[in-house]
Tab-separated table of N, CA, C and O in Angstrom:
chain	number	residue	atom	x	y	z
A	764	LEU	N	0.814	-1.195	0.000
A	764	LEU	CA	0.000	0.000	0.000
A	764	LEU	C	0.859	1.261	0.000
A	764	LEU	O	0.526	2.221	-0.678
A	765	ILE	N	1.921	1.231	0.771
A	765	ILE	CA	2.792	2.415	0.845
A	765	ILE	C	3.398	2.712	-0.522
A	765	ILE	O	3.391	3.858	-0.975
A	766	ALA	N	3.894	1.682	-1.198
A	766	ALA	CA	4.499	1.883	-2.520
A	766	ALA	C	3.474	2.406	-3.516
A	766	ALA	O	3.785	3.296	-4.324
A	767	ALA	N	2.261	1.891	-3.480
A	767	ALA	CA	1.213	2.365	-4.389
A	767	ALA	C	0.872	3.819	-4.104
A	767	ALA	O	0.724	4.626	-5.032
A	768	ALA	N	0.746	4.177	-2.829
A	768	ALA	CA	0.458	5.566	-2.460
A	768	ALA	C	1.592	6.485	-2.898
A	768	ALA	O	1.347	7.579	-3.428
A	769	GLU	N	2.841	6.046	-2.695
A	769	GLU	CA	3.991	6.856	-3.120
A	769	GLU	C	3.966	7.085	-4.623
A	769	GLU	O	4.252	8.184	-5.098
A	770	GLN	N	3.631	6.052	-5.379
A	770	GLN	CA	3.593	6.174	-6.834
A	770	GLN	C	2.517	7.172	-7.275
A	770	GLN	O	2.756	8.017	-8.134
A	771	ILE	N	1.351	7.092	-6.675
A	771	ILE	CA	0.262	8.014	-7.025
A	771	ILE	C	0.643	9.451	-6.702
A	771	ILE	O	0.493	10.354	-7.532
A	772	VAL	N	1.162	9.675	-5.498
A	772	VAL	CA	1.511	11.033	-5.076
A	772	VAL	C	2.691	11.578	-5.879
A	772	VAL	O	2.757	12.779	-6.155
A	773	SER	N	3.613	10.722	-6.281
A	773	SER	CA	4.736	11.216	-7.087
A	773	SER	C	4.268	11.636	-8.478
A	773	SER	O	4.814	12.563	-9.061
A	774	GLN	N	3.235	10.978	-9.010
A	774	GLN	CA	2.707	11.354	-10.329
A	774	GLN	C	1.792	12.572	-10.247
A	774	GLN	O	1.710	13.354	-11.188
A	775	TRP	N	1.066	12.721	-9.146
A	775	TRP	CA	0.142	13.832	-8.945
A	775	TRP	C	0.431	14.473	-7.590
A	775	TRP	O	-0.251	14.212	-6.603
A	776	PRO	N	1.445	15.332	-7.521
A	776	PRO	CA	1.909	15.878	-6.241
A	776	PRO	C	0.866	16.660	-5.435
A	776	PRO	O	0.987	16.780	-4.223
A	777	ARG	N	-0.162	17.181	-6.081
A	777	ARG	CA	-1.155	17.957	-5.347
A	777	ARG	C	-2.349	17.115	-4.892
A	777	ARG	O	-3.311	17.649	-4.365
A	778	CYS	N	-2.280	15.806	-5.082
A	778	CYS	CA	-3.393	14.961	-4.632
A	778	CYS	C	-3.070	14.325	-3.281
A	778	CYS	O	-1.918	14.227	-2.878
A	779	SER	N	-4.113	13.938	-2.610
A	779	SER	CA	-3.996	13.157	-1.384
A	779	SER	C	-4.696	11.834	-1.645
A	779	SER	O	-5.713	11.796	-2.342
A	780	VAL	N	-4.175	10.755	-1.083
A	780	VAL	CA	-4.734	9.436	-1.357
A	780	VAL	C	-4.830	8.630	-0.066
A	780	VAL	O	-3.954	8.723	0.795
A	781	ILE	N	-5.919	7.899	0.062
A	781	ILE	CA	-6.073	6.939	1.148
A	781	ILE	C	-6.377	5.595	0.500
A	781	ILE	O	-7.311	5.487	-0.301
A	782	LEU	N	-5.561	4.604	0.815
A	782	LEU	CA	-5.733	3.258	0.275
A	782	LEU	C	-5.960	2.274	1.411
A	782	LEU	O	-5.426	2.446	2.504
A	783	ALA	N	-6.742	1.244	1.135
A	783	ALA	CA	-6.982	0.185	2.121
A	783	ALA	C	-6.936	-1.153	1.397
A	783	ALA	O	-7.207	-1.231	0.198
A	784	ASN	N	-6.596	-2.204	2.137
A	784	ASN	CA	-6.573	-3.530	1.525
A	784	ASN	C	-7.585	-4.451	2.204
A	784	ASN	O	-8.317	-4.050	3.100
A	785	HIS	N	-7.601	-5.701	1.765
A	785	HIS	CA	-8.593	-6.672	2.225
A	785	HIS	C	-8.399	-7.125	3.673
A	785	HIS	O	-9.267	-7.788	4.230
A	786	THR	N	-7.283	-6.754	4.287
A	786	THR	CA	-7.067	-7.112	5.698
A	786	THR	C	-7.318	-5.938	6.641
A	786	THR	O	-7.148	-6.065	7.843
A	787	GLY	N	-7.722	-4.783	6.072
A	787	GLY	CA	-8.033	-3.625	6.899
A	787	GLY	C	-6.882	-2.672	7.133
A	787	GLY	O	-7.016	-1.718	7.906
A	788	ASP	N	-5.741	-2.902	6.479
A	788	ASP	CA	-4.642	-1.947	6.565
A	788	ASP	C	-5.026	-0.699	5.779
A	788	ASP	O	-5.582	-0.786	4.687
A	789	VAL	N	-4.716	0.462	6.334
A	789	VAL	CA	-5.057	1.737	5.696
A	789	VAL	C	-3.804	2.605	5.652
A	789	VAL	O	-3.063	2.683	6.634
A	790	VAL	N	-3.562	3.246	4.508
A	790	VAL	CA	-2.432	4.154	4.338
A	790	VAL	C	-2.946	5.437	3.710
A	790	VAL	O	-3.727	5.392	2.758
A	791	GLY	N	-2.520	6.564	4.239
A	791	GLY	CA	-2.849	7.860	3.657
A	791	GLY	C	-1.576	8.634	3.384
A	791	GLY	O	-0.648	8.624	4.190
A	792	MET	N	-1.528	9.300	2.230
A	792	MET	CA	-0.339	10.054	1.864
A	792	MET	C	-0.755	11.270	1.046
A	792	MET	O	-1.678	11.188	0.241
A	793	GLY	N	-0.087	12.373	1.263
A	793	GLY	CA	-0.344	13.580	0.494
A	793	GLY	C	0.206	14.798	1.191
A	793	GLY	O	0.597	14.749	2.350
A	794	LYS	N	0.220	15.901	0.465
A	794	LYS	CA	0.762	17.137	1.017
A	794	LYS	C	-0.286	18.245	1.081
A	794	LYS	O	-0.004	19.342	1.519
A	795	THR	N	-1.522	17.959	0.636
A	795	THR	CA	-2.531	19.010	0.562
A	795	THR	C	-3.504	19.012	1.734
A	795	THR	O	-4.284	19.941	1.870
A	796	GLN	N	-3.495	17.981	2.564
A	796	GLN	CA	-4.350	17.962	3.743
A	796	GLN	C	-3.692	17.127	4.836
A	796	GLN	O	-2.718	16.417	4.573
A	797	ASP	N	-4.214	17.202	6.036
A	797	ASP	CA	-3.657	16.487	7.185
A	797	ASP	C	-4.055	15.010	7.093
A	797	ASP	O	-5.170	14.634	7.445
A	798	MET	N	-3.144	14.190	6.610
A	798	MET	CA	-3.443	12.776	6.403
A	798	MET	C	-3.588	12.033	7.724
A	798	MET	O	-4.355	11.075	7.808
A	799	ALA	N	-2.886	12.468	8.763
A	799	ALA	CA	-3.032	11.822	10.072
A	799	ALA	C	-4.470	11.961	10.561
A	799	ALA	O	-5.085	10.985	11.011
A	800	ALA	N	-5.025	13.157	10.437
A	800	ALA	CA	-6.408	13.380	10.866
A	800	ALA	C	-7.387	12.610	9.993
A	800	ALA	O	-8.351	12.022	10.490
A	801	ALA	N	-7.146	12.588	8.685
A	801	ALA	CA	-8.050	11.894	7.759
A	801	ALA	C	-8.062	10.393	8.013
A	801	ALA	O	-9.129	9.767	8.093
A	802	VAL	N	-6.889	9.788	8.150
A	802	VAL	CA	-6.806	8.345	8.390
A	802	VAL	C	-7.359	8.003	9.771
A	802	VAL	O	-8.087	7.023	9.934
A	803	ARG	N	-7.045	8.823	10.757
A	803	ARG	CA	-7.557	8.597	12.112
A	803	ARG	C	-9.089	8.570	12.112
A	803	ARG	O	-9.719	7.683	12.682
A	804	GLU	N	-9.708	9.540	11.444
A	804	GLU	CA	-11.170	9.629	11.414
A	804	GLU	C	-11.783	8.478	10.616
A	804	GLU	O	-12.781	7.889	11.036
A	805	LEU	N	-11.209	8.152	9.473
A	805	LEU	CA	-11.710	7.029	8.681
A	805	LEU	C	-11.656	5.735	9.484
A	805	LEU	O	-12.636	4.993	9.552
A	806	CYS	N	-10.517	5.473	10.098
A	806	CYS	CA	-10.356	4.244	10.885
A	806	CYS	C	-11.279	4.237	12.104
A	806	CYS	O	-11.854	3.196	12.440
A	807	ARG	N	-11.460	5.385	12.731
A	807	ARG	CA	-12.374	5.471	13.873
A	807	ARG	C	-13.788	5.098	13.448
A	807	ARG	O	-14.461	4.316	14.108
A	808	GLN	N	-14.222	5.628	12.309
A	808	GLN	CA	-15.565	5.327	11.818
A	808	GLN	C	-15.713	3.864	11.406
A	808	GLN	O	-16.819	3.340	11.353
A	809	ALA	N	-14.594	3.211	11.123
A	809	ALA	CA	-14.606	1.807	10.706
A	809	ALA	C	-14.132	0.885	11.831
A	809	ALA	O	-13.630	-0.211	11.577
A	810	GLY	N	-14.247	1.327	13.068
A	810	GLY	CA	-13.956	0.464	14.210
A	810	GLY	C	-12.494	0.199	14.487
A	810	GLY	O	-12.154	-0.781	15.153
A	811	GLY	N	-11.607	1.051	13.998
A	811	GLY	CA	-10.177	0.848	14.218
A	811	GLY	C	-9.517	2.105	14.736
A	811	GLY	O	-10.152	2.957	15.352
A	812	SER	N	-8.223	2.216	14.447
A	812	SER	CA	-7.482	3.401	14.861
A	812	SER	C	-6.380	3.675	13.852
A	812	SER	O	-5.994	2.806	13.081
A	813	GLY	N	-5.884	4.894	13.875
A	813	GLY	CA	-4.811	5.264	12.961
A	813	GLY	C	-4.213	6.588	13.360
A	813	GLY	O	-4.720	7.290	14.235
A	814	GLY	N	-3.127	6.924	12.697
A	814	GLY	CA	-2.460	8.176	12.967
A	814	GLY	C	-1.147	8.254	12.227
A	814	GLY	O	-0.826	7.379	11.424
A	815	GLY	N	-0.407	9.293	12.473
A	815	GLY	CA	0.882	9.474	11.810
A	815	GLY	C	1.211	10.942	11.700
A	815	GLY	O	0.885	11.733	12.579
A	816	ARG	N	1.825	11.296	10.583
A	816	ARG	CA	2.209	12.680	10.320
A	816	ARG	C	1.219	13.316	9.347
A	816	ARG	O	0.403	12.629	8.748
A	817	ALA	N	1.344	14.603	9.162
A	817	ALA	CA	0.446	15.313	8.251
A	817	ALA	C	0.574	14.811	6.810
A	817	ALA	O	-0.391	14.833	6.058
A	818	ASP	N	1.757	14.325	6.424
A	818	ASP	CA	1.954	13.873	5.040
A	818	ASP	C	1.894	12.357	4.867
A	818	ASP	O	1.844	11.867	3.739
A	819	PHE	N	1.870	11.592	5.972
A	819	PHE	CA	1.835	10.135	5.871
A	819	PHE	C	1.222	9.552	7.139
A	819	PHE	O	1.638	9.881	8.247
A	820	ALA	N	0.245	8.678	6.958
A	820	ALA	CA	-0.410	8.065	8.109
A	820	ALA	C	-0.790	6.624	7.789
A	820	ALA	O	-0.962	6.255	6.626
A	821	GLN	N	-0.917	5.820	8.842
A	821	GLN	CA	-1.303	4.422	8.702
A	821	GLN	C	-2.349	4.094	9.758
A	821	GLN	O	-2.405	4.730	10.801
A	822	GLY	N	-3.126	3.060	9.473
A	822	GLY	CA	-4.113	2.630	10.440
A	822	GLY	C	-4.585	1.223	10.158
A	822	GLY	O	-4.142	0.569	9.217
A	823	LYS	N	-5.498	0.784	10.990
A	823	LYS	CA	-6.106	-0.542	10.865
A	823	LYS	C	-7.585	-0.371	11.139
A	823	LYS	O	-7.971	0.326	12.083
A	824	ALA	N	-8.416	-1.002	10.308
A	824	ALA	CA	-9.857	-0.858	10.460
A	824	ALA	C	-10.544	-2.181	10.160
A	824	ALA	O	-9.965	-3.069	9.532
A	825	ASP	N	-11.788	-2.297	10.598
A	825	ASP	CA	-12.616	-3.462	10.313
A	825	ASP	C	-13.020	-3.412	8.836
A	825	ASP	O	-13.585	-2.425	8.368
A	826	VAL	N	-12.715	-4.478	8.104
A	826	VAL	CA	-12.940	-4.503	6.656
A	826	VAL	C	-14.422	-4.323	6.312
A	826	VAL	O	-14.768	-3.554	5.414
A	827	ALA	N	-15.300	-5.013	7.003
A	827	ALA	CA	-16.738	-4.898	6.718
A	827	ALA	C	-17.215	-3.460	6.944
A	827	ALA	O	-18.037	-2.940	6.169
A	828	MET	N	-16.715	-2.833	7.987
A	828	MET	CA	-17.119	-1.453	8.258
A	828	MET	C	-16.554	-0.496	7.220
A	828	MET	O	-17.217	0.473	6.819
A	829	LEU	N	-15.321	-0.749	6.741
A	829	LEU	CA	-14.750	0.061	5.671
A	829	LEU	C	-15.608	-0.041	4.424
A	829	LEU	O	-15.912	0.967	3.776
A	830	LYS	N	-15.995	-1.253	4.057
A	830	LYS	CA	-16.845	-1.451	2.887
A	830	LYS	C	-18.156	-0.695	3.049
A	830	LYS	O	-18.656	-0.086	2.095
A	831	GLY	N	-18.717	-0.731	4.237
A	831	GLY	CA	-19.949	0.003	4.499
A	831	GLY	C	-19.794	1.498	4.297
A	831	GLY	O	-20.679	2.158	3.755
A	832	LEU	N	-18.668	2.042	4.710
A	832	LEU	CA	-18.410	3.475	4.507
A	832	LEU	C	-18.303	3.818	3.032
A	832	LEU	O	-18.776	4.868	2.590
A	833	LEU	N	-17.685	2.939	2.260
A	833	LEU	CA	-17.523	3.184	0.830
A	833	LEU	C	-18.845	3.103	0.083
A	833	LEU	O	-19.017	3.738	-0.941
A	834	GLU	N	-19.774	2.328	0.598
A	834	GLU	CA	-21.054	2.144	-0.090
A	834	GLU	C	-22.037	3.272	0.179
A	834	GLU	O	-23.096	3.324	-0.434
A	835	ARG	N	-21.712	4.171	1.073
A	835	ARG	CA	-22.611	5.299	1.375
A	835	ARG	C	-22.735	6.235	0.218
A	835	ARG	O	-21.957	6.505	-0.553
């Protein structure tokens, strides 16, 4: 996930990206918003936790709850 996020941000430097996988790992990367706050809030809403720096954050969340958030 980290490598994929790095690749996206290197191609589009003004974008922010949050990626998650099938085990509930979450990675956020970008320079245009506080990724620690974004990942923390996403993971909180999905029954997990997360945090990090403003430009890079990681977390863990419940996969079913993440899917539910995406379907809204």
